GROMACS .gro file of C-alpha atoms in nm:
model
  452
    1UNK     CA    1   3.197 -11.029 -13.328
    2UNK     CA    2   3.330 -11.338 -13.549
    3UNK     CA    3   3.280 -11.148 -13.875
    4UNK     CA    4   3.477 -10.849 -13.719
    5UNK     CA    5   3.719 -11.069 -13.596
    6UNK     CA    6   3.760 -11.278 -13.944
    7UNK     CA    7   3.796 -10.938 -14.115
    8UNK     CA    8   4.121 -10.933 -13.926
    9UNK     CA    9   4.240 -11.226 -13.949
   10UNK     CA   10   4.233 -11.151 -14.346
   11UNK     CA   11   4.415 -10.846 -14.282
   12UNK     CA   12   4.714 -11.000 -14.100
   13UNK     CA   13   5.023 -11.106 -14.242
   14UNK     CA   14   5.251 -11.368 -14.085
   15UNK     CA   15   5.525 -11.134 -13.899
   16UNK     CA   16   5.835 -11.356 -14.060
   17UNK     CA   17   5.895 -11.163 -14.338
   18UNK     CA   18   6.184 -11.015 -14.350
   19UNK     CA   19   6.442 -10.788 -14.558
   20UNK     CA   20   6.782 -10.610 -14.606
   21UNK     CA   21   6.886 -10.282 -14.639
   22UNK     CA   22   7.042 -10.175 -14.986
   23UNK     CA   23   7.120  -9.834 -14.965
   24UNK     CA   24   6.938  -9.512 -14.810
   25UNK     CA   25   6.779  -9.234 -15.020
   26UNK     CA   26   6.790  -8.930 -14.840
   27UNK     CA   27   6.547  -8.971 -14.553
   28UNK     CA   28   6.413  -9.311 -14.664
   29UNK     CA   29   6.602  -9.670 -14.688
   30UNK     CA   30   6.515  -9.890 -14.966
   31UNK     CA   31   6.521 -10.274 -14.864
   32UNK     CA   32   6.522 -10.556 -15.066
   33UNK     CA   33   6.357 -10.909 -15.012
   34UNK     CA   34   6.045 -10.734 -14.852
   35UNK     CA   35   5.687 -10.765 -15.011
   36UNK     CA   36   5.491 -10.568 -14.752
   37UNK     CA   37   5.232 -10.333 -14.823
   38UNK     CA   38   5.212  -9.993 -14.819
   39UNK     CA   39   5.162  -9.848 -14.442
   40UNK     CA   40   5.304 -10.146 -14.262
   41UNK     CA   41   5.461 -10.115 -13.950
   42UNK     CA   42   5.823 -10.247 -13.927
   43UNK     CA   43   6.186 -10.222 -13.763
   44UNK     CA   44   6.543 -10.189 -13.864
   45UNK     CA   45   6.793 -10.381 -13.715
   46UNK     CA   46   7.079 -10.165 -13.573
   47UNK     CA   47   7.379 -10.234 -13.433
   48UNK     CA   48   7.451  -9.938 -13.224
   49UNK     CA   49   7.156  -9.930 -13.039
   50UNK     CA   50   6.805 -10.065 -13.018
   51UNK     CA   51   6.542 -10.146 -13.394
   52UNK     CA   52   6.439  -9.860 -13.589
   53UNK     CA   53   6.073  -9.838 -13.624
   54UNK     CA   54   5.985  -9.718 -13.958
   55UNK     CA   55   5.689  -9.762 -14.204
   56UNK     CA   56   5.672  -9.866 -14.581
   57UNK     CA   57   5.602  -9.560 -14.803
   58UNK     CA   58   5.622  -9.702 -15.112
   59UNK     CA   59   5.802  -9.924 -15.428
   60UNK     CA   60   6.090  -9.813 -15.675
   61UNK     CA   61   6.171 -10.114 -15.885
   62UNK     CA   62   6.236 -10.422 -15.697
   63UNK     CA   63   6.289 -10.246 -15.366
   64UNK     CA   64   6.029 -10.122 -15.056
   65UNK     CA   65   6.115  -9.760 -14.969
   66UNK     CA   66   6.072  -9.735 -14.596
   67UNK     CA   67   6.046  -9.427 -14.393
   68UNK     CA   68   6.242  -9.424 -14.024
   69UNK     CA   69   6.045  -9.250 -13.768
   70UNK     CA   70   6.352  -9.165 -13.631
   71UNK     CA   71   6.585  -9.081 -13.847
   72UNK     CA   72   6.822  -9.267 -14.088
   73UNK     CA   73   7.163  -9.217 -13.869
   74UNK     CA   74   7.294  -9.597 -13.767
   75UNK     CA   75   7.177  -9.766 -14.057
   76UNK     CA   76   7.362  -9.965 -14.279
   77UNK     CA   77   7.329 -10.170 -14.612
   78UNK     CA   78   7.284 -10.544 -14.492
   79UNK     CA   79   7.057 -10.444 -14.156
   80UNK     CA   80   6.799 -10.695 -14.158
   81UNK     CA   81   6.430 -10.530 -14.175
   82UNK     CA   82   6.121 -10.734 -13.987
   83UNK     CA   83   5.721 -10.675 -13.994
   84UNK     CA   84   5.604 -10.590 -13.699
   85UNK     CA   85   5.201 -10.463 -13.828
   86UNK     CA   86   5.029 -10.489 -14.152
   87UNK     CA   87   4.864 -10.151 -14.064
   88UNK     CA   88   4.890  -9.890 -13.766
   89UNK     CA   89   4.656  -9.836 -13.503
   90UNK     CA   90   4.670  -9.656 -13.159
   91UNK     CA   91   4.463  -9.725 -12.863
   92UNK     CA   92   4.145  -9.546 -12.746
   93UNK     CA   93   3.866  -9.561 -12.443
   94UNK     CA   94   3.771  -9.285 -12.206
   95UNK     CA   95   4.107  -9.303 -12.003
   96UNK     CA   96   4.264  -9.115 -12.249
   97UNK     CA   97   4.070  -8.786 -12.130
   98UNK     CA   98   4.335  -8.554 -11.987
   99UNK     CA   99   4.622  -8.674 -12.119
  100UNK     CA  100   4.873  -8.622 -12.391
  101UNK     CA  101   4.954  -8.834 -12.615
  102UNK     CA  102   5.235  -8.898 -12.875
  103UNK     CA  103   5.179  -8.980 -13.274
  104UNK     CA  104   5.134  -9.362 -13.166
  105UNK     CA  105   4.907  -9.288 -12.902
  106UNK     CA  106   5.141  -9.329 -12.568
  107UNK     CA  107   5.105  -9.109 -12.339
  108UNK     CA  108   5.383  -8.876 -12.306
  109UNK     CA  109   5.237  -8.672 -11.973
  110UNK     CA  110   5.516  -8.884 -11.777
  111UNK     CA  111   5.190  -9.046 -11.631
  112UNK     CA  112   5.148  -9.431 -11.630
  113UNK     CA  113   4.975  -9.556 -11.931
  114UNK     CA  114   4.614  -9.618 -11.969
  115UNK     CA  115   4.465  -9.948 -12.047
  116UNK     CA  116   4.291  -9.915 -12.372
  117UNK     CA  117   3.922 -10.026 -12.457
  118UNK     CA  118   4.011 -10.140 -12.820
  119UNK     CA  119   4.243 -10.041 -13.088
  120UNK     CA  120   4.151  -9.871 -13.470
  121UNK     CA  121   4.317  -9.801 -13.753
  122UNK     CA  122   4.449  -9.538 -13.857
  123UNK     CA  123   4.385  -9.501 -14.233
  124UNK     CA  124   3.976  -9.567 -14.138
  125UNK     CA  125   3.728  -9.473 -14.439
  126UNK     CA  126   3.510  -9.185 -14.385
  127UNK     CA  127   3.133  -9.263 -14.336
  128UNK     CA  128   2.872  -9.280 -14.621
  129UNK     CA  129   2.743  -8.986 -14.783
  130UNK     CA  130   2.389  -9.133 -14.735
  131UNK     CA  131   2.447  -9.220 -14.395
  132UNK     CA  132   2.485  -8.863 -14.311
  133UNK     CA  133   2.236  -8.697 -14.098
  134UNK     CA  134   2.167  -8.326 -14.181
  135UNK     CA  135   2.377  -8.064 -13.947
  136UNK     CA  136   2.065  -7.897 -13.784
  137UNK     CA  137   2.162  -7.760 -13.423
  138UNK     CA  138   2.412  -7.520 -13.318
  139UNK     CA  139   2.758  -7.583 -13.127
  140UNK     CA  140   2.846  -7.326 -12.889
  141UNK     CA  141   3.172  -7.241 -12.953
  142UNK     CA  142   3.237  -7.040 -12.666
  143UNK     CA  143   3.384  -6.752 -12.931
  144UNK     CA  144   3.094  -6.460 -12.941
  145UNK     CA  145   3.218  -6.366 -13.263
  146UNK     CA  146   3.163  -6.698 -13.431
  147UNK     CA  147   2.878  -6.765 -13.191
  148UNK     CA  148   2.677  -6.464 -13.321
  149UNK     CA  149   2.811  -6.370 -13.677
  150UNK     CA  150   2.948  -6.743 -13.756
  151UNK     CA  151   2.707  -6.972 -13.606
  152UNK     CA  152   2.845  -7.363 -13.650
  153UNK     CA  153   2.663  -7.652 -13.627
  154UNK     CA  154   2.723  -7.996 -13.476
  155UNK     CA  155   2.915  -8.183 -13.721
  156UNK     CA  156   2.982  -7.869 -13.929
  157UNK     CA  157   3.384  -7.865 -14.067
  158UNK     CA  158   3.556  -7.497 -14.053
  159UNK     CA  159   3.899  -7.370 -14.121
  160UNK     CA  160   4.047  -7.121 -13.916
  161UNK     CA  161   4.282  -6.901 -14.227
  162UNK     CA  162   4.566  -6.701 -14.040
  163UNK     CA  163   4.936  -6.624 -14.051
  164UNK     CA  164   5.175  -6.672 -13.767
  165UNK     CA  165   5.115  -6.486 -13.462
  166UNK     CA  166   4.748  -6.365 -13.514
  167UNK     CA  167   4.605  -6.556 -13.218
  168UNK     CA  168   4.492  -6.890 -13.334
  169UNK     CA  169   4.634  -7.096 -13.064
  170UNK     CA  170   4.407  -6.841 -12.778
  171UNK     CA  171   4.163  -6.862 -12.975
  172UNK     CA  172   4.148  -7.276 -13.001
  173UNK     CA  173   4.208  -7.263 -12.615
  174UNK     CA  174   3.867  -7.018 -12.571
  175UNK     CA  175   3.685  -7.257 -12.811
  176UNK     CA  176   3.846  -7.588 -12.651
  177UNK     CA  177   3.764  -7.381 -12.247
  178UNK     CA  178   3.426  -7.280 -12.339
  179UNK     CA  179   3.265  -7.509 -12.573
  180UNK     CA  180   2.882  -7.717 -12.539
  181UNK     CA  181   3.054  -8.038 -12.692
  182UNK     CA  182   3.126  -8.301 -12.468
  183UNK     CA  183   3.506  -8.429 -12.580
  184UNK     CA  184   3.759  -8.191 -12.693
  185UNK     CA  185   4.020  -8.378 -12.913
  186UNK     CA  186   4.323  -8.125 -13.043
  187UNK     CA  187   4.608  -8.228 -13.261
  188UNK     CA  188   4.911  -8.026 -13.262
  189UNK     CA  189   5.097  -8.091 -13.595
  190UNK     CA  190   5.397  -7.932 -13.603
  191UNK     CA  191   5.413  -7.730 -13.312
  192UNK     CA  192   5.731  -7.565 -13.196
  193UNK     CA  193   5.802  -7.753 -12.831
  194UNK     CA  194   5.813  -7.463 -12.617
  195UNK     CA  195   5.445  -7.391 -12.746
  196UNK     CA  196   5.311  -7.762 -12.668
  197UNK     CA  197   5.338  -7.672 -12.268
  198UNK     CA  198   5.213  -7.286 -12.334
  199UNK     CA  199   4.900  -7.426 -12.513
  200UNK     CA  200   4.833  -7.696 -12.252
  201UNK     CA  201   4.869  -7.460 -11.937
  202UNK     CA  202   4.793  -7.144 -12.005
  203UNK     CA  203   4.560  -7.136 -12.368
  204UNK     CA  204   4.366  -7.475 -12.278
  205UNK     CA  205   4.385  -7.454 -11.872
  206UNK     CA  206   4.266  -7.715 -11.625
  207UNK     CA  207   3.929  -7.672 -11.689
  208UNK     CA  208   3.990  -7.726 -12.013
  209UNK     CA  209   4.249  -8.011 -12.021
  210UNK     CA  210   3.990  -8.242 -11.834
  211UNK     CA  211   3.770  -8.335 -12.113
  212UNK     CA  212   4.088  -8.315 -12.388
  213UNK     CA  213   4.255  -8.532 -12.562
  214UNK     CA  214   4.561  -8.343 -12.645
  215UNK     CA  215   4.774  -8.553 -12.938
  216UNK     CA  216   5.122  -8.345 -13.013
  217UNK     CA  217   5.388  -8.444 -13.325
  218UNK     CA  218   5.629  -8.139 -13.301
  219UNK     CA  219   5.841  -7.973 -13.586
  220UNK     CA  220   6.170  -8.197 -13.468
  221UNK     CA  221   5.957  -8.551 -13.520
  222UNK     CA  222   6.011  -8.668 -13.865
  223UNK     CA  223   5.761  -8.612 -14.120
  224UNK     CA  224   5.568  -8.971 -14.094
  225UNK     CA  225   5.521  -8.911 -13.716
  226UNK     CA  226   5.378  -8.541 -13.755
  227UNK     CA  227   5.117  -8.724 -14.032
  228UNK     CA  228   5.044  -9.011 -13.773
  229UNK     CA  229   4.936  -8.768 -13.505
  230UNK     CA  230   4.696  -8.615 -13.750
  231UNK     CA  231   4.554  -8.937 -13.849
  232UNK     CA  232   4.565  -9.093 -13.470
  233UNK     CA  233   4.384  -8.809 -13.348
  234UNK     CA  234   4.112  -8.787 -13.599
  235UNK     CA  235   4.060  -9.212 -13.484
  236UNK     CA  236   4.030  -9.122 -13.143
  237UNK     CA  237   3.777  -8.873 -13.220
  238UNK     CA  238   3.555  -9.115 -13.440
  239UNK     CA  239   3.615  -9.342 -13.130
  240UNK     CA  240   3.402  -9.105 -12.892
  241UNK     CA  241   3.170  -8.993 -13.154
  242UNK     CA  242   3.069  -9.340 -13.186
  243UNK     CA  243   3.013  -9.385 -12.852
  244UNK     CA  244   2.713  -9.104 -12.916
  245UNK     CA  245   2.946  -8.800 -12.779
  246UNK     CA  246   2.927  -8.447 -12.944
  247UNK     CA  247   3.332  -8.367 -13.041
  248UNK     CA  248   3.506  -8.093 -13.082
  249UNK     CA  249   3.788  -8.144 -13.307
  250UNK     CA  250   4.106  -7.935 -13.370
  251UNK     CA  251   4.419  -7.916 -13.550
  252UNK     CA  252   4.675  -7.652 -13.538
  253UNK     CA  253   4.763  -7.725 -13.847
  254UNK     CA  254   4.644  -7.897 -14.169
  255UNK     CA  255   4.939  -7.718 -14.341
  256UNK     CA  256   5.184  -7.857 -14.161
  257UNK     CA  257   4.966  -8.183 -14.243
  258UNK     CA  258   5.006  -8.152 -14.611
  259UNK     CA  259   5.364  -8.038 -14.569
  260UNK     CA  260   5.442  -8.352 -14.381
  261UNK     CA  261   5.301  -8.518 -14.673
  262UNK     CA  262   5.492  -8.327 -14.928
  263UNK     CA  263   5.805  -8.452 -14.750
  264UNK     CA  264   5.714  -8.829 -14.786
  265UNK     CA  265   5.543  -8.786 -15.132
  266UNK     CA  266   5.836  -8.627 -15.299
  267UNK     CA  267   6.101  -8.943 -15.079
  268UNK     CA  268   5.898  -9.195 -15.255
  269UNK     CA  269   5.951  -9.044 -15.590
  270UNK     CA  270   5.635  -8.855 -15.654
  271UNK     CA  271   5.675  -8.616 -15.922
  272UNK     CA  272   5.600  -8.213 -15.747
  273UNK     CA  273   5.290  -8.029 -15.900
  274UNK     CA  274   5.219  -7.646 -15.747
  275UNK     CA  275   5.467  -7.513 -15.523
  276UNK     CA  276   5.610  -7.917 -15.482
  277UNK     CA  277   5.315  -8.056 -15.323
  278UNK     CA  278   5.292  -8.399 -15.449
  279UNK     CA  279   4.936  -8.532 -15.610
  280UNK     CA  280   4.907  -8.751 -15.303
  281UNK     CA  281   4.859  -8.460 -15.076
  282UNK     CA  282   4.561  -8.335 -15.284
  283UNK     CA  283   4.420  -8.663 -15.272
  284UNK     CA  284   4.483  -8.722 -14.901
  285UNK     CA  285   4.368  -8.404 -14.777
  286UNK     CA  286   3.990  -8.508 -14.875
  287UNK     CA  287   3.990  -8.849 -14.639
  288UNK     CA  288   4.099  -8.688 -14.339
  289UNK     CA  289   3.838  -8.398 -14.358
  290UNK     CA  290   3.584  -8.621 -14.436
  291UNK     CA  291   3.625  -8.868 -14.197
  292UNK     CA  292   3.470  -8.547 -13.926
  293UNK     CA  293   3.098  -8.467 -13.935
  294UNK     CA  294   2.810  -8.584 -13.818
  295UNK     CA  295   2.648  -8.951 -13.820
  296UNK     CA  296   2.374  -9.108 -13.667
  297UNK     CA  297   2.575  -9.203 -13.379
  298UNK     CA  298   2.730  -8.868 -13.244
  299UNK     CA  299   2.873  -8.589 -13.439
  300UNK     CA  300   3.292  -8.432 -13.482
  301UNK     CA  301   3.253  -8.065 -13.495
  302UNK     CA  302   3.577  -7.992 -13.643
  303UNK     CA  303   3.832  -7.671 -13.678
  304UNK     CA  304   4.171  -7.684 -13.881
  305UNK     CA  305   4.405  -7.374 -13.879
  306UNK     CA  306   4.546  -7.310 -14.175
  307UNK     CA  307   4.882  -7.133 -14.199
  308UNK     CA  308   4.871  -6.840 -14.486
  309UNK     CA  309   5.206  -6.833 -14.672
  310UNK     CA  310   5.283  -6.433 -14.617
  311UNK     CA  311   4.886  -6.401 -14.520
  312UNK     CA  312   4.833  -6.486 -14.891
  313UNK     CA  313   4.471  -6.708 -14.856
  314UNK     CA  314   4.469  -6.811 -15.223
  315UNK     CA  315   4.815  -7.024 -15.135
  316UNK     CA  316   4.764  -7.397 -15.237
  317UNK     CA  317   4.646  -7.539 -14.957
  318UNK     CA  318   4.424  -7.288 -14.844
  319UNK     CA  319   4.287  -7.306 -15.112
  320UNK     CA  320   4.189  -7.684 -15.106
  321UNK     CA  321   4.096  -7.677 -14.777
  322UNK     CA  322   3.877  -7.387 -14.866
  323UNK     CA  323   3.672  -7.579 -15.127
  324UNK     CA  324   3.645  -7.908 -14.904
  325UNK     CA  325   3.502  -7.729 -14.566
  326UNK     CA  326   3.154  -7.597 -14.472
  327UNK     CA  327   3.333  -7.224 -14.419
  328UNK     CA  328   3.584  -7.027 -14.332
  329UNK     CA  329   3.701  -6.818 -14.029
  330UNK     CA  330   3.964  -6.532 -14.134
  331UNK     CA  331   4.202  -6.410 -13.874
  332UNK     CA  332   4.310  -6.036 -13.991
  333UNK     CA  333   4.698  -5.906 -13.899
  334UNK     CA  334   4.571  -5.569 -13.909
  335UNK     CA  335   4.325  -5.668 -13.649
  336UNK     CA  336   4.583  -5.840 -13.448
  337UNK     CA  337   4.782  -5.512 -13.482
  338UNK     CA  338   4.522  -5.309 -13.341
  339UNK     CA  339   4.489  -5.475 -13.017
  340UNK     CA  340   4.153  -5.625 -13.120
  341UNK     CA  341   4.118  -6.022 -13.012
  342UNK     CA  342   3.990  -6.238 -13.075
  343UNK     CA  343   4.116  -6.087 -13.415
  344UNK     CA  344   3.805  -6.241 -13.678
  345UNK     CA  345   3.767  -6.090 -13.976
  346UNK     CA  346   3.391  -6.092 -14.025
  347UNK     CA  347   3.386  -5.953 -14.320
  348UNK     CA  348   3.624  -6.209 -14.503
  349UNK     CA  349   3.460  -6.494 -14.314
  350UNK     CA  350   3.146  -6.712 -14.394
  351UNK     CA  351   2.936  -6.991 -14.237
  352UNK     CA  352   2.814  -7.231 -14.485
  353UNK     CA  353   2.544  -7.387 -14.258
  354UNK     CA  354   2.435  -7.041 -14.069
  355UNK     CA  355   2.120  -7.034 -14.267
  356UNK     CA  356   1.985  -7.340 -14.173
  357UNK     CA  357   2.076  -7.276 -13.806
  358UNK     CA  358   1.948  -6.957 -13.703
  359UNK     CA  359   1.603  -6.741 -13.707
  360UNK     CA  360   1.518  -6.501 -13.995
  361UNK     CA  361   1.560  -6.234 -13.738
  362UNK     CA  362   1.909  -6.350 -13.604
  363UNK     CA  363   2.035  -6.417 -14.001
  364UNK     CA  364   1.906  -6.049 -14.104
  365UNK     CA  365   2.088  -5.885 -13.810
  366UNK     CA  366   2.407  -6.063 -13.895
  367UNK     CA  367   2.361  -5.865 -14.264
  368UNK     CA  368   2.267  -5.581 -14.117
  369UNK     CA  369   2.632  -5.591 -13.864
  370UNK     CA  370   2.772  -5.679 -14.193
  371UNK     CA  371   2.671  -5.450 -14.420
  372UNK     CA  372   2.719  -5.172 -14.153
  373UNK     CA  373   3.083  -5.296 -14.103
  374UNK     CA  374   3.175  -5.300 -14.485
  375UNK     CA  375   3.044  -4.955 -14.503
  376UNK     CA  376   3.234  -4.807 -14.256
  377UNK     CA  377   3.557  -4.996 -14.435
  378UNK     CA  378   3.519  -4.830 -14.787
  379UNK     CA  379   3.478  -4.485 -14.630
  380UNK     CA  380   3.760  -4.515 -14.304
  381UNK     CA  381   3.985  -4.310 -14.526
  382UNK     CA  382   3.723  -4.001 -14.544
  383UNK     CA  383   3.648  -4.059 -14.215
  384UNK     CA  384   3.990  -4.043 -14.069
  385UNK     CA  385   4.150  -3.761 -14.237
  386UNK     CA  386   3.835  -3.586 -14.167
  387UNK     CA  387   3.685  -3.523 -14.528
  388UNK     CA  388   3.381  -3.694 -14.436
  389UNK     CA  389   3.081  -3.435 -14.316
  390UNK     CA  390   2.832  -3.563 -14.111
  391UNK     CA  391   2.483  -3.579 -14.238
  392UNK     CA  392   2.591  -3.639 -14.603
  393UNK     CA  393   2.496  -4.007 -14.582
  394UNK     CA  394   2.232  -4.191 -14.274
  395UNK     CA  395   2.407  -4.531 -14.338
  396UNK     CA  396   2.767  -4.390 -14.315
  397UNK     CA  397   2.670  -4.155 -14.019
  398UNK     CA  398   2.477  -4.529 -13.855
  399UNK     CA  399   2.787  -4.649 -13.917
  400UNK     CA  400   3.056  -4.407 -13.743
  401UNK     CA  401   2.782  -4.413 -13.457
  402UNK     CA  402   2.798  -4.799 -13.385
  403UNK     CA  403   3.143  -4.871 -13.497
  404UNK     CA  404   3.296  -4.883 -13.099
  405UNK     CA  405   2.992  -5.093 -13.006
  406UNK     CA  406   3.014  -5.321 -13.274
  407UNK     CA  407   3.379  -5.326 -13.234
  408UNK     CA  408   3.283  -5.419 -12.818
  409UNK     CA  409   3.054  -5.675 -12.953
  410UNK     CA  410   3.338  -5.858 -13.179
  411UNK     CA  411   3.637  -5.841 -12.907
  412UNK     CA  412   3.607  -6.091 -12.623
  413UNK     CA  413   3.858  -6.120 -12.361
  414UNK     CA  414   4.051  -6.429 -12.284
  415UNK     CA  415   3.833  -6.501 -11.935
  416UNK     CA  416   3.531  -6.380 -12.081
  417UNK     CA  417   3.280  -6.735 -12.178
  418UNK     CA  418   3.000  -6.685 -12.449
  419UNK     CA  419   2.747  -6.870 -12.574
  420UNK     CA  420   2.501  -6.940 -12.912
  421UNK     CA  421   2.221  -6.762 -12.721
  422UNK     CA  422   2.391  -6.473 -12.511
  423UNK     CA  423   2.565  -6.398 -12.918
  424UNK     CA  424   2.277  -6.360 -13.048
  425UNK     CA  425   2.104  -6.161 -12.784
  426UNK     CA  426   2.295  -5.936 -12.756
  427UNK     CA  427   2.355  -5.913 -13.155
  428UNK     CA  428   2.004  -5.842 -13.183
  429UNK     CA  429   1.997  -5.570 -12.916
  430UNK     CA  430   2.251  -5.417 -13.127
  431UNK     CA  431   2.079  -5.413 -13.421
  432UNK     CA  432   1.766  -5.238 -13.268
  433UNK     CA  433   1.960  -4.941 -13.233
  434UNK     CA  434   1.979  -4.944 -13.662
  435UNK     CA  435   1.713  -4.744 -13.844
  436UNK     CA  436   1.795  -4.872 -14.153
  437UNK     CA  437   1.718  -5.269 -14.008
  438UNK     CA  438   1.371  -5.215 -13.999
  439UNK     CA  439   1.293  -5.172 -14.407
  440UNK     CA  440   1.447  -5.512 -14.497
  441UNK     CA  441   1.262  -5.699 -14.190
  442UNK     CA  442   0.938  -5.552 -14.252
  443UNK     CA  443   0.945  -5.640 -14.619
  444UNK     CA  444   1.023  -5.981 -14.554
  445UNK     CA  445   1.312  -6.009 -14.773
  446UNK     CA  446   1.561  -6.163 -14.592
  447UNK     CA  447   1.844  -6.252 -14.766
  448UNK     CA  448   2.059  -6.532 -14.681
  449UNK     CA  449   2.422  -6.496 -14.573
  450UNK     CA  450   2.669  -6.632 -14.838
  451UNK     CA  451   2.483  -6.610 -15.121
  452UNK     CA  452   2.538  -6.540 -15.472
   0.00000   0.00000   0.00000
């Protein structure tokens, strides 16, 4: 307890310094006077209203760039600027379950305010690599489709890859309704504000909401408070898994994330690399994802949508998310199109850790599904139009045969609940009905799913 609290006392600067506003750069204000570091918390004098809170982004010359959480309207060269915090934190403890929260971690829910248990930063490093326990039991996700073809485990990290309007925020409620983990936490970057309500009440539900920590920055908030949220939210999540809880983490989205960070990258003078995204966003994306997983304490199963520029899945930030994540959940328009929800893309869609999770009979059924699905793709044309004639090919004509029961298998309705062991149940009870299972299986060559 002293060595913890002598770390902080290090960390603390006296709260007299103070500075002056010399002139405003776009969305930032650069103040002179003001040797503060980078990511501390201060306020703006105004004199048509109440302080500005802002934090320090960054240097140019002999000035501090500062970032207004609110804006840059009122301020004037001369304000005086104070320190309020070295560094940011936001409050945590078990009262925050059911409630809402803003980027600094009030509650917004128009319900009094908790009491917290302790306060963490919000720029936290991510554990040790060594200190990492292997990921070797399944999460139920609640999703049959990701249950059964996508197993996760606890502490794996999974994007969810979709454009706008495919489903992702249904299909975070199922997950968030459904779900073996014990704490959901969900950040909403970004959101629109008529969707922050939607999502609460009708996607996540009561049932839902009572073991959620909902934490919402919406498009409107300034780019500092949507990256805030992400970070506060990701704290409060170590916070429970530390307390030996199994989390299930969301964010909807890391794109707005990184876009967020574009914005303050490219205010502080940051020269823009592919399609403007600053080298700070590459290099930030990294910490946040790997401050989720699994440690000996408790694990952070996490999910982050990721919003496909024009469904385009090779876009920047896909495909850095892509590279840093244990796999990949595809959301197909087409799907979407066709009336088919939860609308996964199984095909384009991979679990790194589904290997190491499941039986050698559940992982070969899952390639059998797979293989039966793909062939059915490359010869839909035939099919359709009619040019195909039955009997020409076993595996096509397996495949015409099981397509509506596979397709039953993959489609889940909004009130339906699934589980790791009812997926994969039933996904073998399917595959019985395939002749062409049984060579593979009783050759023992089972191949494993993902590999090259």
């Amino acid at each position: 307890m002293i060595a913890s609290l002598k770390s902080r006392l290090r960390q603390v600067m006296p709260t007299a310094v103070t500075g002056s506003v010399v002139e405003t750069l776009g969305t930032t204000t650069a103040v002179a006077g003001f040797p503060v570091p980078i990511g501390a918390v201060v306020e703006i004098d105004c004199q048509l209203g109440s302080p500005i809170p802002a934090e320090v982004i960054g240097f140019r010359g002999e000035h501090t760039l500062v970032y207004p959480l609110t804006g840059v309207q009122g301020i004037r060269r001369g304000n005086q600027v104070r320190l309020r915090h070295s560094f940011r934190t936001v409050g945590v403890g078990k009262q925050l379950l059911g409630r809402v929260l803003d980027a600094h971690g009030h509650c917004c829910d128009q319900r009094p305010q908790p009491v917290s248990e302790d306060r963490l930063r919000l720029d936290r490093d991510p554990p040790s690599a060594v200190s990492r326990p292997r990921i070797d039991q399944t999460i139920s996700t609640g999703v049959r489709a990701i249950d059964g073809m996508l197993t996760c485990g606890l502490g794996q990290r999974v994007g969810i890859f979709a454009g706008s309007g495919v489903g992702k925020s249904v299909t975070l409620g199922m997950m968030a309704r459904y779900t073996s983990a014990d704490v959901n936490v969900i950040a909403l970057i970004g959101e629109r504000g008529r969707e922050v309500n939607d999502f609460i009440e009708r996607d996540l539900g009561p049932e839902g909401m009572a073991r959620s920590v909902v934490v919402v920055a919406t498009s409107d908030q300034p780019a500092i408070q949507r990256m805030q949220a992400a970070l506060a939210a990701t704290s409060i999540a170590e916070y429970f898994r530390d307390q030996g809880k199994n989390v299930l983490f969301m964010m909807d989205s890391v794109t707005r994330f990184a876009m967020a960070q574009r914005e303050i990258g490219l205010a502080a003078g940051e020269p823009p690399t592919t399609k403007g995204y600053p080298p700070s966003m590459f290099a930030l994306l990294p910490r946040l994802v790997e401050r989720t997983g699994r440690t000996p304490k408790g694990s952070i199963t996490a999910f982050y949508t990721v919003l496909v520029e024009g469904d385009d899945t090779n876009e920047p930030v896909a495909d850095t998310v892509r590279g840093l994540l244990d796999g990949h959940i595809v959301l197909s328009r087409k799907l979407a199109g066709k009336g088919h929800y939860p609308a996964i893309d199984v095909m384009q869609s991979i679990s790194r850790l589904m290997n190491d999770l499941v039986s050698d009979e559940v992982r070969t059924g899952a390639l059998v599904l797979r293989d039966l699905m793909s062939t059915y793709a490359e010869n839909e044309d035939l099919i359709n139009i009619g040019a195909y004639r039955q009997g020409s090919n076993p595996r096509i004509d397996m495949a015409i045969r099981l397509k509506d029961e596979i397709d039953r298998y993959l489609r889940q309705a909004v009130d339906e609940q699934a589980n790791v062991e009812t997926a994969h149940q039933q996904l073998l009870a399917l595959v019985r009905k395939c002749s062409i299972a049984q060579p593979a299986a009783a050759a023992g060559k089972v191949p494993r799913i993902g590999a090259k």
